[in-house]
XYZ file of C-alpha atoms in Angstrom:
734
model
C 19.277 -37.806 10.450
C 15.644 -38.381 9.725
C 13.943 -36.318 7.083
C 11.302 -34.038 8.528
C 7.735 -34.617 7.379
C 5.249 -31.776 7.117
C 2.574 -31.834 9.788
C -1.039 -32.273 8.698
C -4.423 -31.681 10.260
C -4.783 -35.421 10.820
C -1.759 -35.324 13.148
C -3.289 -32.713 15.465
C -7.080 -32.795 15.182
C -7.252 -35.251 18.087
C -5.559 -32.748 20.407
C -8.606 -30.465 20.536
C -12.217 -30.937 21.499
C -14.755 -29.645 18.934
C -16.134 -27.182 21.490
C -12.653 -25.631 21.946
C -12.663 -24.529 18.324
C -16.364 -23.734 17.850
C -18.440 -23.233 21.025
C -21.268 -25.755 21.354
C -19.841 -28.164 18.773
C -19.944 -31.869 19.597
C -18.009 -33.700 16.890
C -15.670 -33.479 13.904
C -16.568 -34.794 10.476
C -14.231 -36.568 8.047
C -11.332 -34.512 6.658
C -11.959 -32.852 3.295
C -9.688 -31.672 0.483
C -6.057 -30.613 0.322
C -4.983 -28.901 2.507
C -7.439 -30.682 4.737
C -10.222 -28.998 6.673
C -12.494 -30.781 9.137
C -16.229 -30.026 9.353
C -17.342 -29.270 12.911
C -20.887 -30.275 13.911
C -23.273 -29.682 16.762
C -25.064 -33.019 16.652
C -26.000 -33.107 12.954
C -25.814 -29.371 12.253
C -22.707 -28.035 10.519
C -21.248 -25.172 12.583
C -18.061 -24.478 10.692
C -14.612 -25.942 9.985
C -11.286 -26.590 11.701
C -7.892 -26.352 10.032
C -4.161 -26.255 10.833
C -2.503 -22.891 10.159
C 0.822 -24.303 8.966
C -0.908 -26.065 6.058
C -2.187 -22.759 4.683
C 0.418 -20.133 5.620
C 3.975 -19.779 6.819
C 3.917 -20.358 10.586
C 7.662 -20.623 11.233
C 8.595 -19.162 14.595
C 11.867 -17.909 16.013
C 12.967 -21.486 16.687
C 12.891 -22.187 12.954
C 10.080 -24.729 13.458
C 6.370 -24.234 12.622
C 4.020 -23.142 15.400
C 0.991 -25.414 15.058
C -2.360 -23.729 15.707
C -5.798 -25.251 15.222
C -8.386 -22.671 14.151
C -12.165 -22.935 14.181
C -13.974 -20.763 11.626
C -17.673 -20.657 10.789
C -19.244 -20.629 7.346
C -19.494 -16.854 7.329
C -15.720 -16.481 7.830
C -15.758 -15.542 11.543
C -12.974 -16.998 13.709
C -14.656 -18.885 16.553
C -11.800 -20.553 18.446
C -8.044 -21.191 18.595
C -5.825 -23.822 20.171
C -2.015 -23.982 20.307
C -1.203 -27.675 19.838
C 2.564 -27.757 19.209
C 5.548 -25.412 19.181
C 9.314 -25.320 19.733
C 9.601 -21.670 20.733
C 12.396 -21.392 23.344
C 10.949 -18.396 25.180
C 7.640 -20.227 25.631
C 9.236 -23.560 26.455
C 11.300 -22.217 29.336
C 10.152 -18.680 29.990
C 6.935 -16.880 29.104
C 3.835 -18.799 30.324
C 1.797 -20.254 27.467
C -1.329 -18.595 28.805
C 0.145 -15.141 28.210
C 0.666 -16.069 24.557
C -2.879 -17.395 24.278
C -4.357 -14.310 25.932
C -2.698 -12.174 23.261
C -3.778 -14.176 20.191
C -7.275 -14.914 21.529
C -8.095 -11.297 20.686
C -8.574 -12.592 17.129
C -11.574 -14.705 18.176
C -14.735 -13.112 16.825
C -12.955 -11.380 13.929
C -14.989 -11.360 10.712
C -12.214 -12.344 8.319
C -14.624 -12.349 5.366
C -15.126 -8.623 5.897
C -11.350 -8.180 6.043
C -10.944 -10.017 2.747
C -13.645 -7.845 1.149
C -11.709 -4.756 2.255
C -14.390 -3.642 4.685
C -12.057 -3.804 7.700
C -8.351 -3.573 8.408
C -6.340 -6.699 9.053
C -6.548 -7.430 12.806
C -3.492 -7.161 15.051
C -2.609 -9.177 18.144
C -1.410 -7.735 21.434
C 2.343 -7.765 22.011
C 3.795 -9.863 24.839
C 7.053 -8.434 26.151
C 9.802 -10.983 25.676
C 7.841 -13.035 23.131
C 7.142 -10.463 20.438
C 8.259 -12.611 17.522
C 6.341 -15.677 18.673
C 3.076 -13.796 19.165
C 3.309 -11.900 15.890
C 4.102 -15.075 13.929
C 1.079 -16.844 15.443
C -1.213 -13.920 14.746
C 0.066 -13.473 11.217
C -0.328 -17.188 10.413
C -3.928 -17.173 11.681
C -4.875 -14.128 9.619
C -3.141 -15.290 6.433
C -4.445 -18.854 6.651
C -8.024 -17.693 7.228
C -7.693 -15.299 4.304
C -6.483 -18.055 1.998
C -9.229 -20.445 3.107
C -11.963 -17.858 2.578
C -10.687 -16.976 -0.892
C -10.694 -20.636 -1.868
C -14.493 -20.703 -1.528
C -14.363 -23.913 0.489
C -16.297 -22.517 3.441
C -19.359 -21.730 1.401
C -18.999 -24.801 -0.831
C -18.907 -27.168 2.132
C -22.075 -25.656 3.570
C -24.235 -25.848 0.462
C -27.088 -28.292 0.586
C -27.748 -30.739 -2.255
C -27.589 -28.710 -5.458
C -27.665 -29.393 -9.141
C -23.887 -29.200 -9.512
C -21.181 -30.515 -7.254
C -18.402 -28.104 -6.158
C -15.212 -28.530 -8.150
C -11.536 -27.691 -7.819
C -8.757 -27.221 -10.379
C -5.946 -29.791 -10.578
C -3.115 -30.660 -12.977
C -4.307 -32.690 -15.949
C -1.985 -35.690 -15.651
C -3.617 -37.328 -18.691
C -2.527 -34.545 -21.029
C 1.032 -35.372 -22.074
C 1.430 -34.056 -25.601
C 4.924 -33.019 -26.675
C 5.314 -29.375 -27.777
C 8.175 -27.386 -29.258
C 9.943 -24.531 -27.467
C 7.968 -21.751 -29.111
C 4.679 -23.477 -28.327
C 5.620 -23.773 -24.664
C 6.532 -20.079 -24.541
C 3.410 -19.042 -26.416
C 0.890 -20.477 -23.928
C 2.950 -19.723 -20.812
C 4.017 -23.275 -20.000
C 7.559 -21.873 -19.962
C 7.902 -18.354 -18.562
C 10.704 -15.947 -19.384
C 12.406 -13.026 -17.631
C 14.707 -10.998 -19.877
C 16.701 -8.140 -18.370
C 18.965 -6.174 -20.721
C 22.122 -4.283 -19.833
C 20.288 -0.974 -20.236
C 17.420 -2.132 -18.003
C 19.730 -3.269 -15.193
C 21.673 -0.001 -15.307
C 18.448 1.996 -15.196
C 17.162 -0.103 -12.300
C 20.251 0.571 -10.196
C 20.168 4.243 -11.141
C 16.573 4.481 -9.866
C 17.342 2.497 -6.703
C 18.737 5.549 -4.929
C 22.107 3.885 -4.363
C 24.513 6.396 -5.897
C 27.529 4.123 -5.450
C 25.808 1.304 -7.344
C 24.785 3.662 -10.137
C 28.438 4.652 -10.555
C 29.369 1.079 -11.513
C 27.206 0.391 -14.609
C 27.407 -2.752 -16.707
C 29.449 -2.355 -19.867
C 28.311 -3.542 -23.274
C 25.554 -3.026 -25.782
C 22.374 -1.658 -24.158
C 20.230 -4.363 -25.771
C 22.542 -7.217 -24.757
C 21.069 -9.729 -22.330
C 22.169 -9.185 -18.741
C 20.184 -12.316 -17.877
C 17.709 -14.345 -19.904
C 15.914 -16.529 -17.350
C 13.362 -19.307 -17.966
C 11.294 -21.389 -15.530
C 8.712 -24.185 -15.820
C 7.034 -26.862 -13.697
C 8.377 -30.060 -15.278
C 6.293 -32.350 -13.026
C 3.389 -31.464 -15.337
C 3.437 -34.214 -18.012
C 3.192 -32.019 -21.101
C 5.947 -29.683 -19.902
C 8.152 -32.439 -18.499
C 8.033 -34.648 -21.615
C 8.624 -31.641 -23.883
C 11.663 -30.309 -21.999
C 13.220 -33.481 -20.558
C 12.211 -36.107 -23.076
C 10.328 -39.289 -22.260
C 13.235 -40.935 -20.451
C 14.110 -37.837 -18.449
C 10.501 -37.277 -17.448
C 10.067 -40.903 -16.364
C 13.218 -40.712 -14.206
C 11.936 -37.513 -12.612
C 8.462 -38.954 -11.981
C 9.992 -42.039 -10.344
C 12.073 -39.842 -8.043
C 9.332 -37.459 -6.933
C 6.989 -38.318 -4.093
C 3.214 -38.238 -4.662
C 2.137 -34.619 -4.976
C 5.727 -33.343 -5.228
C 6.774 -31.005 -8.043
C 10.003 -29.887 -9.649
C 11.058 -26.730 -11.471
C 13.373 -26.411 -14.413
C 15.311 -23.141 -14.242
C 17.570 -22.140 -17.118
C 19.530 -19.015 -17.860
C 21.785 -17.262 -20.343
C 23.535 -13.893 -20.376
C 26.314 -12.429 -18.293
C 24.625 -12.939 -14.891
C 24.336 -16.398 -13.349
C 21.233 -17.370 -11.385
C 23.361 -19.906 -9.486
C 26.143 -17.507 -8.624
C 29.883 -18.056 -8.359
C 29.612 -18.107 -4.555
C 27.523 -21.292 -4.578
C 29.351 -24.181 -2.924
C 28.615 -27.847 -2.598
C 26.200 -28.413 0.282
C 25.091 -24.788 0.277
C 22.083 -22.701 -0.687
C 21.244 -21.090 -4.025
C 20.896 -17.572 -2.677
C 20.119 -15.773 -5.936
C 16.719 -17.340 -6.595
C 13.768 -17.753 -4.253
C 10.445 -19.538 -4.771
C 7.462 -17.569 -3.434
C 3.844 -18.701 -3.318
C 0.982 -17.265 -1.271
C 3.263 -15.548 1.251
C 5.511 -18.573 1.762
C 9.050 -18.596 0.414
C 12.047 -20.893 0.203
C 15.525 -21.057 -1.279
C 16.725 -24.257 -2.886
C 19.534 -26.252 -1.323
C 22.107 -28.528 -2.894
C 20.080 -31.620 -2.029
C 17.186 -30.259 -4.145
C 19.395 -29.640 -7.189
C 20.216 -31.667 -10.308
C 22.361 -30.235 -13.100
C 21.066 -30.707 -16.659
C 23.066 -30.555 -19.865
C 20.247 -29.222 -22.036
C 16.568 -29.312 -22.928
C 15.239 -31.536 -25.689
C 12.378 -29.315 -26.876
C 12.619 -28.533 -30.586
C 13.806 -24.980 -31.219
C 15.181 -24.436 -27.714
C 18.086 -21.931 -27.516
C 21.544 -22.733 -26.183
C 21.296 -22.243 -22.440
C 24.606 -22.477 -20.534
C 22.945 -22.891 -17.129
C 20.150 -25.416 -16.643
C 19.088 -26.743 -13.249
C 16.343 -29.030 -12.021
C 15.068 -28.203 -8.518
C 12.806 -30.532 -6.549
C 10.393 -28.626 -4.307
C 10.348 -30.130 -0.790
C 6.983 -31.694 -0.062
C 6.645 -29.762 3.199
C 6.657 -26.429 1.333
C 3.039 -27.098 0.356
C 3.463 -26.109 -3.278
C 0.199 -25.838 -5.237
C 0.920 -26.197 -8.984
C -2.349 -24.632 -10.128
C -1.897 -21.491 -8.024
C 0.354 -18.627 -9.195
C 3.931 -18.597 -7.963
C 6.962 -16.381 -8.403
C 10.632 -17.092 -8.920
C 12.406 -14.069 -7.474
C 15.868 -13.269 -8.800
C 18.384 -11.416 -6.626
C 20.811 -9.288 -8.641
C 23.899 -8.118 -6.797
C 26.309 -5.430 -7.955
C 29.761 -5.258 -6.387
C 30.660 -1.705 -5.375
C 33.969 -2.470 -3.658
C 35.545 -5.370 -1.799
C 33.286 -4.847 1.233
C 30.038 -3.520 -0.205
C 27.389 -4.808 -2.578
C 24.088 -3.396 -3.824
C 21.126 -5.634 -4.608
C 17.849 -5.550 -6.540
C 15.168 -8.177 -7.091
C 13.271 -9.108 -10.262
C 10.202 -11.352 -10.372
C 9.462 -14.081 -12.867
C 5.761 -14.762 -12.400
C 4.281 -18.131 -13.324
C 0.778 -19.502 -13.670
C 0.069 -22.937 -15.121
C -1.915 -22.601 -18.384
C -5.569 -23.587 -18.091
C -5.090 -26.039 -20.968
C -2.868 -28.145 -18.690
C -5.406 -28.289 -15.843
C -8.793 -29.894 -15.387
C -11.717 -29.639 -12.996
C -12.475 -32.340 -10.454
C -15.329 -32.578 -7.961
C -14.481 -31.916 -4.338
C -15.070 -34.793 -1.903
C -18.716 -35.369 -1.145
C -20.025 -33.004 1.489
C -22.516 -33.759 4.208
C -25.850 -32.158 3.207
C -26.998 -29.434 5.459
C -29.771 -30.526 7.825
C -32.379 -28.169 9.207
C -31.906 -27.262 12.841
C -34.603 -27.434 15.458
C -34.993 -23.692 15.268
C -35.773 -23.585 11.588
C -34.609 -24.451 8.103
C -30.995 -24.312 7.092
C -29.824 -20.956 5.860
C -28.423 -20.378 2.434
C -24.686 -20.417 1.892
C -23.008 -17.052 2.059
C -22.435 -15.299 -1.234
C -19.003 -15.620 -2.802
C -16.439 -13.175 -1.498
C -14.431 -11.245 -4.051
C -10.739 -12.019 -3.865
C -9.413 -8.635 -2.875
C -5.629 -8.939 -2.447
C -4.597 -6.922 0.621
C -1.565 -4.708 0.187
C 0.293 -6.112 3.167
C 4.012 -6.088 3.818
C 5.839 -9.144 5.143
C 5.559 -9.617 8.890
C 9.195 -8.817 9.618
C 8.918 -5.454 7.810
C 5.878 -4.516 9.882
C 7.781 -5.432 13.051
C 10.706 -3.201 12.078
C 8.418 -0.295 11.265
C 6.702 -0.666 14.619
C 10.023 -0.659 16.515
C 11.670 2.344 14.868
C 12.311 4.142 18.171
C 13.938 1.115 19.809
C 15.917 0.435 16.657
C 17.120 4.035 16.550
C 18.223 3.971 20.193
C 20.004 0.655 19.685
C 21.818 1.880 16.580
C 22.877 5.037 18.447
C 24.166 2.933 21.357
C 26.113 0.671 19.020
C 27.552 3.717 17.277
C 28.659 5.150 20.625
C 30.366 1.877 21.467
C 32.221 1.928 18.142
C 33.491 5.430 18.953
C 34.652 4.237 22.396
C 36.553 1.333 20.867
C 38.182 3.307 18.077
C 39.284 6.104 20.420
C 40.053 3.888 23.384
C 43.615 5.191 23.844
C 42.438 8.758 24.348
C 39.720 7.608 26.728
C 41.765 5.358 29.010
C 44.327 8.139 29.560
C 41.590 9.730 31.703
C 40.849 6.850 34.102
C 38.270 8.639 36.236
C 36.251 9.783 33.223
C 36.624 6.392 31.552
C 35.323 4.541 34.624
C 32.197 6.693 34.675
C 31.669 6.111 30.948
C 31.975 2.350 31.425
C 29.562 2.274 34.375
C 27.038 4.354 32.418
C 27.290 1.990 29.441
C 26.813 -1.097 31.622
C 23.833 0.480 33.372
C 22.241 1.356 30.018
C 22.806 -2.162 28.683
C 21.291 -3.736 31.797
C 18.282 -1.463 32.308
C 17.284 -0.427 28.793
C 18.600 -3.118 26.470
C 18.088 -5.989 28.896
C 15.217 -5.356 31.305
C 13.224 -3.004 29.078
C 13.897 -4.116 25.478
C 14.609 -7.787 26.346
C 17.479 -7.861 23.843
C 19.560 -10.519 25.591
C 21.457 -12.775 23.208
C 21.590 -16.450 24.071
C 23.319 -19.639 23.007
C 19.850 -20.703 21.825
C 20.254 -18.148 19.013
C 23.467 -19.871 17.958
C 21.845 -23.318 18.012
C 18.827 -22.038 16.067
C 21.044 -20.455 13.430
C 23.136 -23.611 13.040
C 20.059 -25.811 12.719
C 18.456 -23.465 10.212
C 21.484 -23.885 7.954
C 20.870 -27.630 8.048
C 17.080 -27.696 7.788
C 16.474 -24.741 5.458
C 17.667 -21.204 6.146
C 15.233 -18.300 5.997
C 16.013 -14.694 6.844
C 12.372 -14.008 7.711
C 12.309 -15.329 11.254
C 15.770 -13.908 12.078
C 14.616 -10.490 10.885
C 11.498 -10.802 13.020
C 13.460 -9.685 16.111
C 15.045 -6.354 15.067
C 17.124 -5.679 18.183
C 18.414 -9.246 18.355
C 19.284 -9.086 14.657
C 21.116 -5.767 15.085
C 23.047 -7.092 18.062
C 24.074 -10.250 16.227
C 25.163 -8.197 13.231
C 27.279 -5.963 15.472
C 28.708 -8.967 17.329
C 29.671 -10.574 14.011
C 31.490 -7.394 12.964
C 33.064 -7.060 16.412
C 34.472 -10.587 16.210
C 36.592 -9.533 13.230
C 37.989 -6.472 15.003
C 38.167 -7.293 18.704
C 37.041 -10.905 19.278
C 34.345 -11.812 21.799
C 35.156 -8.866 24.096
C 32.703 -6.268 22.713
C 29.718 -8.482 23.460
C 30.834 -10.154 26.675
C 32.220 -6.968 28.203
C 29.858 -4.330 26.825
C 26.656 -5.702 25.260
C 25.584 -8.583 27.508
C 22.949 -7.445 30.035
C 23.660 -10.357 32.402
C 27.382 -9.645 32.187
C 26.632 -6.008 33.050
C 24.520 -7.145 36.011
C 27.395 -9.270 37.313
C 29.951 -6.479 36.983
C 27.748 -3.815 38.551
C 26.819 -6.004 41.528
C 30.467 -6.946 42.011
C 31.372 -3.263 41.937
C 28.878 -2.649 44.742
C 30.360 -5.601 46.658
C 33.870 -4.185 46.349
C 32.644 -0.775 47.513
C 31.212 -2.540 50.591
C 34.589 -4.260 51.185
C 33.335 -7.743 50.339
C 36.494 -9.885 50.097
C 37.430 -10.843 46.552
C 38.638 -14.395 45.858
C 41.389 -14.908 43.313
C 41.687 -18.496 42.134
C 45.191 -19.956 41.760
C 46.334 -19.693 38.160
C 46.569 -23.458 37.660
C 42.977 -24.038 38.823
C 41.690 -20.980 36.977
C 43.275 -22.132 33.710
C 41.704 -25.592 34.045
C 38.247 -24.186 34.692
C 38.280 -22.187 31.443
C 37.476 -25.221 29.230
C 34.270 -26.023 31.158
C 32.205 -23.534 29.159
C 33.529 -24.928 25.879
C 32.514 -28.440 26.907
C 29.044 -27.143 27.817
C 28.684 -25.470 24.414
C 29.776 -28.582 22.513
C 27.293 -30.712 24.469
C 24.487 -28.268 23.680
C 25.456 -28.104 20.012
C 25.600 -31.874 19.681
C 22.272 -32.221 21.466
C 20.665 -29.698 19.121
C 21.546 -31.891 16.141
C 19.513 -34.655 17.753
C 16.711 -32.568 19.299
C 16.465 -28.803 19.215
C 13.799 -28.800 21.908
C 15.998 -30.814 24.289
C 18.945 -28.512 23.623
C 16.782 -25.489 24.389
C 15.797 -27.016 27.718
C 19.431 -27.765 28.573
C 20.345 -24.196 27.609
C 18.593 -23.144 30.821
C 22.120 -23.367 32.211
C 22.141 -19.753 31.075
C 20.330 -17.628 33.687
C 19.570 -14.967 31.085
C 15.839 -15.609 30.778
C 15.342 -15.635 34.516
C 17.453 -12.596 35.394
C 16.944 -10.431 32.307
C 13.909 -11.432 30.209
C 11.606 -12.374 33.087
C 13.246 -10.118 35.709
C 13.272 -12.925 38.322
C 9.478 -13.379 38.089
C 9.606 -17.145 37.720
C 9.467 -20.474 39.553
C 11.753 -20.511 42.580
C 14.319 -23.104 41.316
C 15.217 -20.860 38.379
C 15.387 -17.771 40.587
C 17.534 -19.604 43.140
C 19.942 -20.747 40.437
C 20.326 -17.247 38.951
C 20.716 -15.701 42.388
C 23.398 -18.268 43.301
C 25.434 -17.306 40.260
C 25.124 -13.607 41.116
C 26.188 -14.283 44.722
C 29.220 -16.206 43.453
C 29.978 -13.183 41.290
C 30.156 -10.967 44.368
C 33.305 -12.840 45.427
C 34.698 -13.910 42.034
C 34.045 -11.170 39.490
C 32.016 -12.460 36.499
C 32.082 -16.030 37.802
C 29.507 -17.247 35.254
C 31.238 -15.519 32.325
C 34.598 -17.033 33.191
C 33.696 -20.677 33.665
C 30.121 -21.560 32.621
C 28.822 -19.333 29.803
C 28.261 -21.407 26.612
C 27.523 -18.278 24.586
C 30.928 -16.841 25.491
C 32.499 -20.098 24.344
C 30.544 -20.032 21.075
C 31.777 -16.491 20.367
C 35.363 -17.205 21.376
C 35.751 -19.855 18.660
C 35.201 -17.543 15.635
C 36.730 -14.680 17.648
C 40.137 -16.228 16.988
C 39.794 -14.920 13.425
C 40.028 -11.269 14.515
C 42.068 -9.131 12.124
C 43.585 -6.527 14.483
C 45.431 -6.365 17.788
C 44.251 -3.316 19.700
C 45.502 -4.059 23.224
C 49.042 -2.787 23.776
C 51.769 -4.417 25.849
C 55.253 -3.343 27.012
C 58.212 -5.719 26.746
C 58.368 -5.742 30.559
C 54.794 -7.078 30.819
C 54.949 -10.504 32.445
C 58.688 -10.398 32.950
C 59.260 -8.960 35.449
C 56.031 -6.914 35.831
C 52.862 -8.762 36.866
C 50.657 -5.803 37.740
C 48.219 -6.091 34.789
C 47.937 -9.856 35.264
C 47.112 -9.425 38.956
C 44.595 -6.622 38.399
C 42.744 -8.103 35.376
C 39.119 -8.479 36.578
C 38.681 -11.858 34.868
C 42.288 -13.127 35.008
C 42.575 -13.151 31.214
C 46.307 -12.229 31.256
C 48.791 -15.062 31.517
C 51.662 -14.817 34.003
C 54.092 -14.486 31.093
C 52.276 -11.334 30.042
C 50.187 -12.098 26.952
C 46.417 -11.510 26.877
C 44.176 -14.495 26.158
C 41.635 -12.988 23.769
C 39.394 -16.047 24.214
C 38.796 -14.934 27.806
C 39.262 -11.161 27.543
C 36.073 -9.105 28.021
C 37.758 -5.944 26.732
C 37.199 -3.925 29.891
C 40.384 -1.951 29.015
C 41.656 -1.954 32.603
C 45.053 -3.161 31.378
C 45.099 -0.238 28.937
C 44.511 2.191 31.795
C 47.596 0.757 33.489
C 49.516 0.801 30.203
C 49.360 4.618 30.040
C 49.436 5.318 33.812
C 52.809 6.777 34.867
C 51.880 6.384 38.547
C 51.149 2.626 38.497
C 52.805 1.037 35.440
C 56.513 0.366 36.201
C 57.508 1.042 32.589
C 55.655 4.353 32.519
C 57.052 5.278 35.942
C 60.578 5.000 34.508
C 59.549 7.074 31.517
C 58.105 9.734 33.812
C 61.184 9.848 36.035
C 63.465 10.299 33.059
C 61.210 13.039 31.743
C 61.103 14.842 35.083
C 64.881 14.616 35.460
C 65.303 16.022 31.968
C 62.878 18.854 32.745
C 64.670 19.608 36.013
C 68.073 19.758 34.328
C 66.717 22.202 31.783
C 65.403 24.552 34.512
C 66.675 28.223 34.640
C 68.948 27.479 37.616
C 70.696 24.701 35.741
C 71.041 26.796 32.611
C 73.078 29.265 34.787
C 75.729 26.600 35.324
C 74.744 25.772 38.900
C 74.429 22.038 39.617
C 72.733 21.459 42.975
C 73.320 18.302 44.931
C 69.644 17.414 44.697
C 67.105 18.197 41.967
C 63.516 18.880 42.936
C 60.976 17.826 40.333
C 57.685 19.577 39.605
C 55.996 16.927 41.687
C 58.129 17.741 44.733
C 60.183 14.500 44.509
C 64.003 14.765 44.893
C 66.281 13.384 42.180
C 70.046 12.998 42.933
C 72.313 15.445 41.075
C 74.551 14.292 38.292
C 77.472 16.339 39.788
C 80.178 13.716 40.505
C 81.776 15.879 43.241
C 78.600 16.202 45.280
C 78.205 14.031 48.409
C 74.934 12.675 47.121
C 76.464 11.625 43.818
C 79.483 10.036 45.496
C 77.224 8.120 47.825
């Protein structure tokens, strides 16, 4: 598998005309600085600059891949133009028209971002596009954050200044300074930063967290004892690297790193490990996270090298020492502040944990940096309308108090989240009290129809919360390429549904989703119910053919999964085998081939109930595989089921019951129809025998029988005759 390389402005600048980014512009100038920006000219007059959002801010979309936007911004900090040049967003690739996305984010054009940075205006918001909320918000957030970072850097004004007495400069690592220092000297000037959390401090932190259960499980030991003593440093800086690793160790590191790449040394002591006992080979270090300028990442095994110790004179004994290489595509800037965030987990019981975070802030000491002139800038030339204007005054770096994008999305969707949580809670109640419910078949059928209608209309057509096999492929690829919770949390309803599906797999298998939470599945079942009410003939495939069609959906899923390892975009296109986007997300408002395909599947479902679910759905196959790990068996069976009784097998809506009587949980949608029959003493042969015995017993205990009179025939409460047990009666003798 090829290693991904971070995109740069040079890769995309040719995909836009200058006038698309700044109206009236005629040409681009040579790229300047790192990250690169391109001057934009109208003839010889500088109009502003163009840049790529992903080089300045996190632009990772729901696909797990960056959404590449070119932005034009003038020297005063006003956004003048935008162009989407590359993306892998599935909903845009095969669903929502690109123009709808552009119409939403183009509302940012004309925004004075310099005024926003000064605090004179609120951060602008983009319009929401139904069905592509995450994609639009990620694009808008990346534009705002990247413009903010560029304005604060001072590069807009610096690039517009005419010939002056001093050239603009930037701060870089002083690679010529490589003196060796002792441990205390490194700590004293901040070359090595420390985070010390004592036992008393961690107990107080959990007590103040509001989690009463966590507060009831305090750490034992002396209050002043170290819970964790954590150290971090950028060892790609010569002075720090030579001091901590030694000359040989630093030379080996420098030979391994790519130009511009950096590496962090992280060391710890105390009773809490920053690596964690749950870390496994090939996995992710989930207790520490690198954060810089709104971007974050967790280190993977491939970034990690274990060290036995540090060579700096006076260094303490540190039982855990790790060297982490920062991937080049993270865009790490060594002279800008960064944070190593530590996640501290406290086990409450076998199923619950509480967590807090602590920040180790780092800024490279000024003594280890130096100033260098920026690349030569094109002098400003007077326009035909008059002399060139002076550069705008520097803008104070006011740090906006903004929450992460995913938190803002959750806060904006509180009503939908509340309704979804209530619906999921109702479904849990239905499942846990299913035996009481199915004993009342008429009431249960109305409850099920109401649930399916809610899932289709509200969750599907209104909230667009339709899960897809694309989610599975995205999740799998994110584990390979670098997992981040941020873009999964950016879709609250999808996240809640996946969390509930994951829990449901342990209890009931794939059934809770396929039978109760899938809007397209609900659409199939409701339309088939209408067809049956209209006496549309129902086709029942022979068992041998039906059993051989089951594996088709598993083959489809494996093909999609294998394709995603080669090309996620291609796999997302092939995933159009699912009609979910057409029928649910876009409500059939789409090109006619997609509509025809979805309609064909629904028509097939009128004759074969849930035709798509049974034989073609790759998502159902993906859920069935881990669904085999379920911990409980909730569906009851009598010993007569399958031999000789076949009633449940013949009446199962999706033919998930084998002729020998057992239920195939891989195919079961948990409609509970078999459980209705299980308790029905009018239809289930076993229960009919139980009822007859009960009625005979009740009849024999009637007042007439207690008087010693044994009639030839007993009449039950239901009006059905039961032969007498009197051996002398004609009926008994017969």
